[in-house]
């Protein structure tokens, strides 16, 4: 059982900063690879019954080395699929996205 995420870089810039996805309360984070414009990847995060109703969190470092942590969803099922589309990466390192 897992949360399967498809991550797509739709911005015109390469994702060069470290970015992670994790489920709140889990000890492990899953690294998002550095995606070129138009590139995509899939990640799987194992889930258990304890993860249901927990937050799905997106975290990254901006150009000031500040850690940005954002809730992007919630685990609703032990088997779940989601899509994270990176829509813009600013010069300051801010990542704009949409989630489905």
Coordinates of C-alpha atoms in Angstrom, one line a residue:
X1 CA 0.0 0.0 0.0
X2 CA 1.4 3.4 -1.0
X3 CA 0.8 7.0 -1.9
X4 CA 1.9 7.2 -5.6
X5 CA 2.8 10.7 -6.8
X6 CA 3.4 11.8 -10.3
X7 CA 5.5 14.9 -10.4
X8 CA 5.7 17.1 -13.5
X9 CA 7.8 20.1 -14.1
X10 CA 5.7 22.4 -16.3
X11 CA 7.8 25.5 -15.6
X12 CA 10.4 26.8 -18.0
X13 CA 13.1 26.4 -15.4
X14 CA 14.9 23.3 -14.2
X15 CA 14.2 22.2 -10.6
X16 CA 17.7 22.6 -9.1
X17 CA 16.8 23.0 -5.4
X18 CA 16.4 20.1 -3.1
X19 CA 12.7 19.2 -2.8
X20 CA 10.9 16.4 -0.8
X21 CA 7.6 14.8 -0.3
X22 CA 6.6 13.1 3.0
X23 CA 3.7 12.1 5.1
X24 CA 3.5 13.9 8.4
X25 CA 4.6 11.7 11.3
X26 CA 6.8 9.4 9.1
X27 CA 10.5 9.5 9.7
X28 CA 11.4 9.2 6.0
X29 CA 11.3 11.9 3.3
X30 CA 11.3 11.1 -0.4
X31 CA 13.5 13.2 -2.6
X32 CA 12.2 14.6 -5.8
X33 CA 14.8 14.4 -8.5
X34 CA 16.0 17.5 -10.2
X35 CA 13.6 17.7 -13.1
X36 CA 14.2 19.6 -16.3
X37 CA 11.4 21.6 -17.9
X38 CA 8.8 19.1 -19.2
X39 CA 10.3 16.2 -17.3
X40 CA 8.4 14.0 -14.9
X41 CA 9.0 11.3 -12.3
X42 CA 6.9 9.0 -10.1
X43 CA 7.5 8.3 -6.4
X44 CA 5.9 5.9 -4.0
X45 CA 5.6 6.5 -0.3
X46 CA 4.6 3.4 1.7
X47 CA 1.4 3.9 3.8
X48 CA -0.1 2.1 6.8
X49 CA -3.4 2.5 8.6
X50 CA -1.7 5.0 11.0
X51 CA -1.0 7.4 8.0
X52 CA -4.7 7.8 7.1
X53 CA -5.9 11.4 7.8
X54 CA -2.2 12.6 8.0
X55 CA -0.9 15.5 5.9
X56 CA 1.0 15.1 2.7
X57 CA 3.8 17.6 2.9
X58 CA 5.9 19.3 0.2
X59 CA 9.2 20.8 1.4
X60 CA 12.0 22.6 -0.4
X61 CA 15.0 24.9 0.0
X62 CA 14.7 28.3 -1.7
X63 CA 17.7 30.4 -2.8
X64 CA 18.1 31.9 0.7
X65 CA 18.5 28.3 2.1
X66 CA 15.2 28.8 3.9
X67 CA 13.2 25.6 4.3
X68 CA 9.7 26.0 2.9
X69 CA 7.1 23.4 4.3
X70 CA 3.7 23.3 2.8
X71 CA 0.7 20.9 3.3
X72 CA -0.4 19.8 -0.1
X73 CA -3.0 17.2 0.8
X74 CA -4.1 14.5 3.1
X75 CA -3.8 10.7 3.0
X76 CA -7.4 9.5 2.6
X77 CA -6.8 5.9 1.5
X78 CA -4.0 3.3 2.0
X79 CA -3.7 3.2 -1.8
X80 CA -3.8 6.7 -3.2
X81 CA -2.7 8.6 -6.3
X82 CA -1.9 12.2 -6.7
X83 CA -0.3 14.5 -9.3
X84 CA 2.0 17.5 -8.4
X85 CA 2.5 19.9 -11.3
X86 CA 5.3 22.4 -10.8
X87 CA 4.0 25.5 -12.7
X88 CA 6.7 28.0 -11.9
X89 CA 10.1 28.3 -10.3
X90 CA 11.1 31.9 -9.5
X91 CA 14.5 33.4 -9.4
X92 CA 14.2 33.5 -5.6
X93 CA 13.6 29.8 -5.6
X94 CA 9.9 29.9 -4.8
X95 CA 8.1 26.9 -6.3
X96 CA 4.6 27.4 -7.5
X97 CA 2.5 24.2 -8.0
X98 CA -0.9 22.7 -8.4
X99 CA -2.0 19.4 -6.9
X100 CA -4.6 16.9 -8.2

